[in-house]
Amino acid sequence: GGREAGHEFPHWLSMNALLLLFLKFFASMISTFTLNSILSIYHGNPWDLSSPGLINFGRFDTEKMGYTIQEIPIFIFMGVVGGILGALFNSLNYWLTMFRIRYIHRPCLQVLEAMLVGAVTAAVGFVMIYSSQDCQPLQGNRVTYPLQLFCADGEYNSMATAFFNTPEKSVVSLFHDPPGTYNPMTLGMFTLVYFFLACWTYGLTVSAGVFIPSLLIGAAWGRLFGISLSYITSGWIWADPGKYALMGAAAQLGGIVRMTLSLTVIMMEATGNVTYGFPIMLVLMTAKIVGDYFVEGLYDMHIQLQSVPFLHWEAPVTSHSLTAREVMSTPVTCLRRVEKVGTIVDILSDTSSNHNGFPVVESVPDGSQTSALRGLILRSQLIVLLKHKVRSLLAPCGCPGRALSAGVAQPGWLRITANFLPGTGGSKSEPHPRPSVKCRTSCLCWIREPLGGRGKESLVGTVPRAPLVPSSRQVFVER
């Protein structure tokens, strides 16, 4: 086990990981210094480097808003609600993204969709503000960002405060405004409308994210939950709506993106208090477990929809019963040691053989119809050879111990000499030889089958690397 682990993770790989970690630390230090310097000039205090950062939701007064062990089941319940709402959000966005991929793929249609979403959002916001009767007096109210829209003088509109402020200011308002600032009907309507508008917006061809909108949705229904809880408990001091707005924001964001550790750190840094670290972790973990029961996280879902080549830690459950023969491409698209240029061009132009690399083979001297594997040449290398009309080349092929050379054989022909790849030479004979799958750094793997003689193997198929177990460099399959 130790020998194989040392082979899989060589010393230079661990050194590169440490170097990468140091570079991340250094880049974070420089970016923090630069950001605080710019913010100090922007706020009129040059060289005051004590800025809390761009995302700051204000500090919570833990003396007035502590939590007790009786609230732990309530936090778990909020995590369950956040996981269910997050799964609903992801499912709706999945079908909407599928519709966009099929029917809204032209740039003009994408621009029209973005304009439509913006117009509908503005129209719905004004209609909700106009129809809302939640006007609160300004005198004696500690609202940070009030908006008067459609209210009398000396009053502000709570719906406008939640809808037409920046999302960050709206989140701060839902976290820290005193009880009685928002009407329960206002919070319910805002949560419902903003939920569907955010789901519609995410995935547009514009610069828009899901982090702050998810926090805003969760803060709205979390504050509504806190108000309802204060009515039920006759206004106990621990039933503060701002505290439950924080838990609702964490539950909603965790139910959508399914991150736990990083979101816990972000929420504690944004609120400037580690007191609520445990309930935030509890809510995020519950939301992730509940959400994963229904659908995947939003980011993982879009990685699959956009066909991004991303390998998970574990192979899919259905792949354990599959053999390499069931997923390989056959007949094998391969090149001979001496190949016509026209044949190479036809292979590269053929969409059915759109592989990243092609095996290089030569006939076995025993007179059989089989071919022996001699190496692998990448598509990019063939394109460079043909584009520049190279007649003599010696270049690395991307892997240690592997090289490619090309030279003139005859006019219109290209001679390819691919050295034996590590592990593709002779192998010890086994009592029951089996086909083997060889993978290296390219996206293409090849399947070799022993011919019976020592050191002789035949190429029987190719398979993309993605369906294979990512932690395995060599996989043996039964016939």
Short mmCIF file of C-alpha atoms in Angstrom, two decimals:
data_model
loop_
_atom_site.label_atom_id
_atom_site.label_comp_id
_atom_site.label_asym_id
_atom_site.label_seq_id
_atom_site.Cartn_x
_atom_site.Cartn_y
_atom_site.Cartn_z
CA GLY A 1 0.00 0.00 0.00
CA GLY A 2 2.79 2.42 0.89
CA ARG A 3 4.68 1.68 -2.31
CA GLU A 4 1.58 2.27 -4.45
CA ALA A 5 0.75 5.45 -2.58
CA GLY A 6 4.26 6.71 -3.16
CA HIS A 7 3.91 5.90 -6.82
CA GLU A 8 0.58 7.69 -7.14
CA PHE A 9 1.72 10.80 -5.23
CA PRO A 10 5.37 11.46 -6.03
CA HIS A 11 7.57 13.84 -4.10
CA TRP A 12 7.41 16.57 -6.72
CA LEU A 13 3.60 16.55 -6.53
CA SER A 14 3.61 17.19 -2.78
CA MET A 15 6.16 19.98 -3.26
CA ASN A 16 3.97 21.57 -5.91
CA ALA A 17 0.99 21.39 -3.54
CA LEU A 18 2.96 23.18 -0.83
CA LEU A 19 4.12 25.79 -3.33
CA LEU A 20 0.54 26.30 -4.50
CA LEU A 21 -0.61 26.72 -0.89
CA PHE A 22 2.07 29.34 -0.27
CA LEU A 23 1.15 31.21 -3.44
CA LYS A 24 -2.51 31.26 -2.38
CA PHE A 25 -1.54 32.64 1.01
CA PHE A 26 0.67 35.30 -0.54
CA ALA A 27 -1.99 36.28 -3.09
CA SER A 28 -4.60 36.57 -0.32
CA MET A 29 -2.30 38.83 1.68
CA ILE A 30 -1.64 41.12 -1.28
CA SER A 31 -5.31 41.27 -2.29
CA THR A 32 -6.40 42.09 1.29
CA PHE A 33 -3.85 44.90 1.54
CA THR A 34 -4.87 46.31 -1.84
CA LEU A 35 -8.60 46.15 -1.04
CA ASN A 36 -8.24 47.85 2.34
CA SER A 37 -6.03 50.56 0.81
CA ILE A 38 -8.61 51.34 -1.87
CA LEU A 39 -11.49 51.28 0.62
CA SER A 40 -9.63 53.63 2.97
CA ILE A 41 -9.26 56.19 0.18
CA TYR A 42 -12.90 55.68 -0.88
CA HIS A 43 -14.19 56.31 2.66
CA GLY A 44 -11.96 59.38 3.12
CA ASN A 45 -9.55 57.81 5.62
CA PRO A 46 -6.33 57.20 3.67
CA TRP A 47 -4.18 54.37 4.92
CA ASP A 48 -6.75 53.17 7.43
CA LEU A 49 -6.40 49.43 6.79
CA SER A 50 -9.01 48.27 9.33
CA SER A 51 -11.86 47.87 6.84
CA PRO A 52 -13.94 44.70 7.44
CA GLY A 53 -14.17 43.97 3.70
CA LEU A 54 -16.78 44.20 0.98
CA ILE A 55 -19.27 41.78 2.54
CA ASN A 56 -20.28 43.00 5.98
CA PHE A 57 -23.71 42.32 7.41
CA GLY A 58 -23.10 44.03 10.74
CA ARG A 59 -22.34 42.64 14.17
CA PHE A 60 -24.98 40.88 16.25
CA ASP A 61 -25.42 41.83 19.89
CA THR A 62 -25.00 38.43 21.52
CA GLU A 63 -25.94 39.78 24.96
CA LYS A 64 -29.47 40.48 23.76
CA MET A 65 -29.73 37.71 21.16
CA GLY A 66 -28.17 34.61 22.63
CA TYR A 67 -29.42 31.12 21.99
CA THR A 68 -30.23 28.24 24.32
CA ILE A 69 -30.43 24.50 23.98
CA GLN A 70 -34.21 24.72 23.52
CA GLU A 71 -33.63 26.43 20.17
CA ILE A 72 -31.51 23.64 18.70
CA PRO A 73 -34.56 21.70 17.36
CA ILE A 74 -35.84 24.96 15.88
CA PHE A 75 -32.54 25.51 14.05
CA ILE A 76 -32.65 21.94 12.75
CA PHE A 77 -36.20 22.51 11.50
CA MET A 78 -35.07 25.68 9.70
CA GLY A 79 -32.29 23.65 8.08
CA VAL A 80 -34.89 21.15 6.84
CA VAL A 81 -36.97 23.99 5.37
CA GLY A 82 -33.88 25.48 3.73
CA GLY A 83 -32.93 22.12 2.21
CA ILE A 84 -36.44 21.62 0.75
CA LEU A 85 -36.60 25.16 -0.66
CA GLY A 86 -33.08 24.80 -2.04
CA ALA A 87 -33.99 21.53 -3.76
CA LEU A 88 -37.06 23.21 -5.26
CA PHE A 89 -34.93 26.13 -6.45
CA ASN A 90 -32.40 23.79 -8.07
CA SER A 91 -35.06 21.65 -9.76
CA LEU A 92 -36.82 24.65 -11.28
CA ASN A 93 -33.54 26.15 -12.43
CA TYR A 94 -32.51 22.80 -13.94
CA TRP A 95 -35.56 22.61 -16.20
CA LEU A 96 -35.23 26.29 -17.06
CA THR A 97 -31.58 25.80 -18.03
CA MET A 98 -32.52 22.80 -20.17
CA PHE A 99 -35.04 24.99 -21.98
CA ARG A 100 -32.38 27.67 -22.52
CA ILE A 101 -29.90 25.17 -23.92
CA ARG A 102 -32.43 23.83 -26.41
CA TYR A 103 -34.21 26.97 -27.56
CA ILE A 104 -32.32 30.11 -26.40
CA HIS A 105 -28.83 29.42 -27.71
CA ARG A 106 -28.50 32.29 -30.18
CA PRO A 107 -26.88 35.51 -28.92
CA CYS A 108 -29.80 37.68 -30.03
CA LEU A 109 -32.27 35.50 -28.13
CA GLN A 110 -30.06 35.56 -25.04
CA VAL A 111 -29.99 39.37 -25.11
CA LEU A 112 -33.76 39.51 -25.52
CA GLU A 113 -34.22 37.13 -22.59
CA ALA A 114 -32.00 39.28 -20.36
CA MET A 115 -34.00 42.38 -21.32
CA LEU A 116 -37.26 40.53 -20.65
CA VAL A 117 -36.12 39.39 -17.20
CA GLY A 118 -35.04 42.93 -16.30
CA ALA A 119 -38.33 44.43 -17.47
CA VAL A 120 -40.43 41.82 -15.65
CA THR A 121 -38.42 42.23 -12.44
CA ALA A 122 -38.85 46.02 -12.44
CA ALA A 123 -42.56 45.78 -13.28
CA VAL A 124 -43.27 43.18 -10.60
CA GLY A 125 -41.33 45.21 -8.04
CA PHE A 126 -43.29 48.39 -8.71
CA VAL A 127 -46.61 46.53 -8.66
CA MET A 128 -45.79 44.94 -5.31
CA ILE A 129 -44.65 48.25 -3.83
CA TYR A 130 -47.75 50.05 -5.13
CA SER A 131 -50.12 47.38 -3.82
CA SER A 132 -48.38 47.12 -0.45
CA GLN A 133 -49.97 48.97 2.48
CA ASP A 134 -47.02 48.37 4.81
CA CYS A 135 -46.06 51.98 5.56
CA GLN A 136 -44.10 52.47 8.76
CA PRO A 137 -43.43 55.81 10.54
CA LEU A 138 -39.92 57.20 10.36
CA GLN A 139 -39.95 58.87 13.78
CA GLY A 140 -38.47 56.68 16.44
CA ASN A 141 -37.59 53.96 13.91
CA ARG A 142 -34.00 52.81 13.51
CA VAL A 143 -34.33 51.62 9.93
CA THR A 144 -31.00 52.02 8.21
CA TYR A 145 -32.08 52.41 4.57
CA PRO A 146 -35.73 53.63 4.38
CA LEU A 147 -37.52 54.33 1.07
CA GLN A 148 -40.71 56.44 0.92
CA LEU A 149 -42.19 55.13 -2.35
CA PHE A 150 -46.02 55.46 -2.45
CA CYS A 151 -46.19 56.32 1.26
CA ALA A 152 -47.09 59.57 2.96
CA ASP A 153 -44.54 62.05 4.23
CA GLY A 154 -42.85 60.90 7.39
CA GLU A 155 -43.36 57.24 6.47
CA TYR A 156 -41.41 54.66 4.52
CA ASN A 157 -42.45 51.62 2.50
CA SER A 158 -41.20 48.33 3.94
CA MET A 159 -41.69 46.51 0.64
CA ALA A 160 -39.60 49.13 -1.16
CA THR A 161 -36.94 48.88 1.56
CA ALA A 162 -36.67 45.14 0.95
CA PHE A 163 -37.04 45.20 -2.84
CA PHE A 164 -35.32 48.32 -4.23
CA ASN A 165 -32.34 48.61 -1.96
CA THR A 166 -29.20 46.82 -2.99
CA PRO A 167 -29.41 43.15 -1.94
CA GLU A 168 -26.62 43.63 0.59
CA LYS A 169 -28.44 46.53 2.28
CA SER A 170 -31.68 44.56 2.27
CA VAL A 171 -29.96 41.65 4.01
CA VAL A 172 -28.52 44.02 6.64
CA SER A 173 -31.99 45.51 7.13
CA LEU A 174 -33.59 42.10 7.63
CA PHE A 175 -30.83 41.11 10.07
CA HIS A 176 -30.75 44.20 12.29
CA ASP A 177 -33.97 46.21 11.99
CA PRO A 178 -35.99 46.10 15.21
CA PRO A 179 -39.10 43.94 15.62
CA GLY A 180 -42.22 45.41 14.05
CA THR A 181 -40.35 46.87 11.09
CA TYR A 182 -41.83 44.44 8.56
CA ASN A 183 -45.35 43.18 8.20
CA PRO A 184 -45.63 39.36 7.93
CA MET A 185 -47.62 39.71 4.70
CA THR A 186 -44.86 41.87 3.22
CA LEU A 187 -42.20 39.30 4.07
CA GLY A 188 -44.30 36.42 2.71
CA MET A 189 -45.02 38.10 -0.63
CA PHE A 190 -41.42 39.29 -0.97
CA THR A 191 -40.07 35.79 -0.32
CA LEU A 192 -42.42 34.19 -2.85
CA VAL A 193 -41.78 36.67 -5.66
CA TYR A 194 -38.05 37.05 -5.10
CA PHE A 195 -37.63 33.27 -5.00
CA PHE A 196 -38.99 32.78 -8.52
CA LEU A 197 -37.29 35.90 -9.91
CA ALA A 198 -33.90 34.74 -8.59
CA CYS A 199 -34.49 31.27 -10.03
CA TRP A 200 -35.32 32.81 -13.41
CA THR A 201 -32.33 35.15 -13.33
CA TYR A 202 -29.65 32.59 -12.49
CA GLY A 203 -28.29 31.14 -15.71
CA LEU A 204 -28.75 34.22 -17.88
CA THR A 205 -25.86 35.29 -20.09
CA VAL A 206 -25.17 38.24 -17.79
CA SER A 207 -22.93 38.71 -14.80
CA ALA A 208 -25.28 37.52 -12.06
CA GLY A 209 -24.73 35.18 -9.14
CA VAL A 210 -26.79 33.35 -6.57
CA PHE A 211 -24.94 34.06 -3.32
CA ILE A 212 -26.53 37.34 -2.15
CA PRO A 213 -30.02 36.57 -3.61
CA SER A 214 -30.06 33.29 -1.70
CA LEU A 215 -29.11 35.08 1.51
CA LEU A 216 -31.86 37.64 0.90
CA ILE A 217 -34.52 34.98 0.29
CA GLY A 218 -33.48 33.06 3.38
CA ALA A 219 -33.30 36.21 5.52
CA ALA A 220 -36.85 37.14 4.47
CA TRP A 221 -38.50 33.81 5.31
CA GLY A 222 -36.25 33.43 8.36
CA ARG A 223 -37.44 36.78 9.73
CA LEU A 224 -41.01 35.75 8.96
CA PHE A 225 -40.38 32.54 10.88
CA GLY A 226 -39.02 34.54 13.82
CA ILE A 227 -42.05 36.84 13.83
CA SER A 228 -44.40 33.85 13.81
CA LEU A 229 -42.39 32.26 16.62
CA SER A 230 -42.61 35.43 18.72
CA TYR A 231 -46.39 35.44 18.28
CA ILE A 232 -46.60 31.81 19.40
CA THR A 233 -44.31 32.30 22.42
CA SER A 234 -45.90 35.63 23.44
CA GLY A 235 -42.80 37.67 22.66
CA TRP A 236 -40.06 35.85 24.54
CA ILE A 237 -36.71 37.59 24.38
CA TRP A 238 -35.02 34.68 22.56
CA ALA A 239 -37.54 34.80 19.70
CA ASP A 240 -35.79 37.71 17.97
CA PRO A 241 -36.59 37.97 14.23
CA GLY A 242 -33.08 39.14 13.31
CA LYS A 243 -31.45 36.04 14.74
CA TYR A 244 -33.77 33.75 12.80
CA ALA A 245 -33.22 35.86 9.68
CA LEU A 246 -29.54 34.92 9.98
CA MET A 247 -30.37 31.22 10.37
CA GLY A 248 -32.81 31.35 7.46
CA ALA A 249 -30.19 32.98 5.22
CA ALA A 250 -27.68 30.25 6.07
CA ALA A 251 -30.28 27.51 5.53
CA GLN A 252 -31.40 28.85 2.15
CA LEU A 253 -27.87 29.34 0.82
CA GLY A 254 -26.77 25.93 2.10
CA GLY A 255 -29.81 24.26 0.54
CA ILE A 256 -28.96 25.73 -2.87
CA VAL A 257 -25.16 25.48 -3.14
CA ARG A 258 -24.63 22.61 -0.61
CA MET A 259 -21.44 23.98 0.90
CA THR A 260 -20.81 23.68 4.63
CA LEU A 261 -17.34 24.63 5.88
CA SER A 262 -16.72 27.58 3.58
CA LEU A 263 -20.21 29.01 4.14
CA THR A 264 -19.78 28.75 7.90
CA VAL A 265 -16.58 30.78 7.70
CA ILE A 266 -18.14 33.31 5.34
CA MET A 267 -21.22 33.83 7.52
CA MET A 268 -19.15 34.25 10.69
CA GLU A 269 -16.80 36.70 8.97
CA ALA A 270 -19.69 38.68 7.45
CA THR A 271 -21.43 39.02 10.81
CA GLY A 272 -18.22 39.59 12.76
CA ASN A 273 -19.17 37.14 15.50
CA VAL A 274 -18.27 33.53 16.16
CA THR A 275 -21.01 33.05 18.76
CA TYR A 276 -23.44 31.76 16.17
CA GLY A 277 -20.87 29.40 14.65
CA PHE A 278 -22.46 26.26 16.06
CA PRO A 279 -26.08 26.98 14.99
CA ILE A 280 -24.88 28.07 11.55
CA MET A 281 -22.96 24.80 11.14
CA LEU A 282 -25.98 22.86 12.34
CA VAL A 283 -28.31 24.61 9.92
CA LEU A 284 -25.95 24.23 6.95
CA MET A 285 -25.34 20.53 7.59
CA THR A 286 -29.07 19.84 7.92
CA ALA A 287 -29.87 21.78 4.75
CA LYS A 288 -27.19 19.89 2.81
CA ILE A 289 -28.38 16.46 3.97
CA VAL A 290 -32.02 17.24 3.17
CA GLY A 291 -31.22 18.87 -0.16
CA ASP A 292 -28.94 16.04 -1.31
CA TYR A 293 -31.80 13.61 -0.70
CA PHE A 294 -33.74 15.24 -3.56
CA VAL A 295 -31.32 16.76 -6.12
CA GLU A 296 -27.70 17.81 -6.49
CA GLY A 297 -26.29 21.19 -5.62
CA LEU A 298 -26.77 24.06 -8.05
CA TYR A 299 -23.10 24.32 -9.03
CA ASP A 300 -22.72 20.57 -9.60
CA MET A 301 -25.90 20.59 -11.65
CA HIS A 302 -24.67 23.36 -13.95
CA ILE A 303 -21.29 21.65 -14.34
CA GLN A 304 -23.11 18.66 -15.81
CA LEU A 305 -25.45 20.77 -17.94
CA GLN A 306 -22.54 22.68 -19.46
CA SER A 307 -20.67 19.39 -20.12
CA VAL A 308 -17.64 20.52 -18.14
CA PRO A 309 -15.15 17.59 -17.85
CA PHE A 310 -15.23 17.24 -14.07
CA LEU A 311 -14.51 13.98 -12.27
CA HIS A 312 -16.07 13.34 -8.89
CA TRP A 313 -14.26 11.64 -6.03
CA GLU A 314 -16.20 8.43 -6.51
CA ALA A 315 -17.39 6.65 -9.64
CA PRO A 316 -21.15 6.53 -10.33
CA VAL A 317 -22.98 3.60 -8.76
CA THR A 318 -24.05 2.25 -12.15
CA SER A 319 -20.43 2.02 -13.35
CA HIS A 320 -19.47 -0.74 -10.93
CA SER A 321 -21.26 -3.37 -13.03
CA LEU A 322 -19.90 -2.12 -16.37
CA THR A 323 -16.84 -3.49 -18.14
CA ALA A 324 -14.49 -1.62 -20.41
CA ARG A 325 -15.81 -3.52 -23.45
CA GLU A 326 -19.26 -2.00 -22.90
CA VAL A 327 -18.10 1.63 -23.01
CA MET A 328 -15.10 1.54 -25.35
CA SER A 329 -15.10 2.89 -28.88
CA THR A 330 -14.59 0.22 -31.47
CA PRO A 331 -13.17 -0.19 -34.04
CA VAL A 332 -10.18 1.68 -32.73
CA THR A 333 -9.20 4.85 -34.57
CA CYS A 334 -5.44 4.45 -34.69
CA LEU A 335 -2.45 5.52 -36.77
CA ARG A 336 0.40 3.44 -38.19
CA ARG A 337 4.06 4.21 -37.75
CA VAL A 338 4.10 5.51 -41.33
CA GLU A 339 0.79 7.11 -42.28
CA LYS A 340 -0.55 9.14 -45.19
CA VAL A 341 -1.09 12.82 -44.52
CA GLY A 342 -4.50 12.60 -46.16
CA THR A 343 -5.53 9.80 -43.81
CA ILE A 344 -4.47 11.89 -40.80
CA VAL A 345 -6.47 14.86 -42.08
CA ASP A 346 -9.55 12.68 -42.62
CA ILE A 347 -9.27 11.26 -39.09
CA LEU A 348 -8.92 14.71 -37.53
CA SER A 349 -11.88 16.01 -39.55
CA ASP A 350 -14.15 13.09 -38.72
CA THR A 351 -16.58 14.07 -35.94
CA SER A 352 -17.18 10.45 -34.99
CA SER A 353 -13.51 10.07 -33.96
CA ASN A 354 -13.24 13.32 -32.05
CA HIS A 355 -10.72 11.94 -29.56
CA ASN A 356 -7.95 13.83 -27.84
CA GLY A 357 -5.33 11.23 -28.75
CA PHE A 358 -4.79 8.36 -31.13
CA PRO A 359 -2.85 5.13 -30.55
CA VAL A 360 0.17 4.49 -32.76
CA VAL A 361 0.38 0.81 -33.80
CA GLU A 362 2.38 -1.46 -36.04
CA SER A 363 1.76 -4.93 -37.37
CA VAL A 364 2.96 -7.91 -35.35
CA PRO A 365 5.74 -9.76 -37.23
CA ASP A 366 4.16 -13.20 -36.63
CA GLY A 367 1.83 -12.65 -39.60
CA SER A 368 -1.41 -12.31 -37.63
CA GLN A 369 -3.98 -9.58 -38.28
CA THR A 370 -3.41 -7.96 -34.88
CA SER A 371 -1.47 -4.77 -34.25
CA ALA A 372 0.83 -3.97 -31.37
CA LEU A 373 0.56 -0.70 -29.47
CA ARG A 374 3.65 1.47 -29.80
CA GLY A 375 2.52 4.73 -28.18
CA LEU A 376 0.06 7.59 -28.26
CA ILE A 377 0.04 10.85 -30.21
CA LEU A 378 -2.21 13.76 -29.25
CA ARG A 379 -4.57 15.58 -31.58
CA SER A 380 -2.90 18.89 -30.81
CA GLN A 381 0.49 17.51 -31.85
CA LEU A 382 -0.87 16.23 -35.16
CA ILE A 383 -2.45 19.61 -35.86
CA VAL A 384 0.85 21.38 -35.19
CA LEU A 385 2.73 18.97 -37.44
CA LEU A 386 0.28 19.46 -40.30
CA LYS A 387 -0.09 23.21 -39.84
CA HIS A 388 3.62 23.97 -39.87
CA LYS A 389 4.52 21.16 -42.27
CA VAL A 390 7.18 19.94 -39.90
CA ARG A 391 9.57 17.44 -41.43
CA SER A 392 11.70 16.80 -38.36
CA LEU A 393 10.56 17.16 -34.79
CA LEU A 394 11.52 15.96 -31.34
CA ALA A 395 9.16 17.20 -28.63
CA PRO A 396 7.81 15.99 -25.33
CA CYS A 397 4.40 14.41 -25.36
CA GLY A 398 3.19 15.57 -21.96
CA CYS A 399 4.32 12.59 -19.87
CA PRO A 400 7.70 11.68 -18.37
CA GLY A 401 9.49 9.09 -20.42
CA ARG A 402 7.46 9.65 -23.57
CA ALA A 403 8.56 11.43 -26.74
CA LEU A 404 7.35 11.97 -30.27
CA SER A 405 9.38 12.31 -33.43
CA ALA A 406 8.22 12.86 -36.97
CA GLY A 407 10.15 12.70 -40.18
CA VAL A 408 9.81 12.23 -43.93
CA ALA A 409 9.12 8.73 -45.16
CA GLN A 410 7.82 9.43 -48.68
CA PRO A 411 6.13 12.45 -50.29
CA GLY A 412 2.66 12.77 -48.79
CA TRP A 413 3.49 10.45 -45.89
CA LEU A 414 4.35 11.17 -42.28
CA ARG A 415 6.55 8.94 -40.15
CA ILE A 416 5.51 8.85 -36.49
CA THR A 417 7.84 7.43 -33.87
CA ALA A 418 6.18 7.34 -30.46
CA ASN A 419 8.36 5.80 -27.80
CA PHE A 420 6.98 3.10 -25.53
CA LEU A 421 4.87 4.64 -22.80
CA PRO A 422 5.70 3.79 -19.20
CA GLY A 423 4.00 0.51 -18.52
CA THR A 424 3.07 -0.25 -22.14
CA GLY A 425 5.95 -2.54 -22.78
CA GLY A 426 6.20 -6.18 -21.84
CA SER A 427 4.36 -7.38 -18.80
CA LYS A 428 4.57 -10.54 -16.77
CA SER A 429 2.26 -13.28 -17.99
CA GLU A 430 -0.65 -14.20 -15.73
CA PRO A 431 -2.45 -17.53 -15.38
CA HIS A 432 -5.61 -15.88 -16.75
CA PRO A 433 -4.62 -12.84 -18.80
CA ARG A 434 -7.25 -10.12 -18.85
CA PRO A 435 -7.74 -6.95 -20.89
CA SER A 436 -6.25 -3.93 -19.17
CA VAL A 437 -7.03 -0.23 -19.36
CA LYS A 438 -4.13 2.21 -19.49
CA CYS A 439 -4.63 5.91 -18.69
CA ARG A 440 -2.13 8.72 -18.60
CA THR A 441 -2.49 12.51 -18.58
CA SER A 442 -4.60 12.67 -21.75
CA CYS A 443 -8.37 12.33 -21.85
CA LEU A 444 -8.14 9.07 -23.78
CA CYS A 445 -7.46 5.61 -22.38
CA TRP A 446 -6.69 2.51 -24.40
CA ILE A 447 -7.54 -1.12 -23.75
CA ARG A 448 -4.89 -3.78 -24.40
CA GLU A 449 -5.40 -7.50 -24.52
CA PRO A 450 -2.57 -10.06 -24.16
CA LEU A 451 -1.90 -12.15 -27.23
CA GLY A 452 -0.58 -15.09 -25.25
CA GLY A 453 3.12 -14.49 -25.80
CA ARG A 454 5.38 -12.71 -23.38
CA GLY A 455 5.42 -8.99 -24.03
CA LYS A 456 2.87 -9.13 -26.88
CA GLU A 457 -0.39 -7.26 -26.55
CA SER A 458 -3.12 -6.20 -28.93
CA LEU A 459 -5.06 -2.94 -28.94
CA VAL A 460 -8.77 -3.81 -28.74
CA GLY A 461 -10.48 -0.48 -27.96
CA THR A 462 -10.39 3.02 -26.52
CA VAL A 463 -12.46 4.59 -23.79
CA PRO A 464 -12.69 8.18 -22.46
CA ARG A 465 -11.10 8.67 -19.08
CA ALA A 466 -14.18 10.26 -17.48
CA PRO A 467 -16.24 7.07 -16.95
CA LEU A 468 -13.36 5.40 -15.13
CA VAL A 469 -12.63 5.63 -11.43
CA PRO A 470 -10.56 8.84 -11.03
CA SER A 471 -8.31 7.40 -8.34
CA SER A 472 -7.15 4.51 -10.51
CA ARG A 473 -4.35 4.75 -12.99
CA GLN A 474 -4.80 1.17 -14.14
CA VAL A 475 -8.07 -0.76 -14.12
CA PHE A 476 -8.40 -4.44 -14.94
CA VAL A 477 -11.71 -5.73 -16.23
CA GLU A 478 -13.08 -9.21 -16.77
CA ARG A 479 -13.96 -10.43 -20.18
#
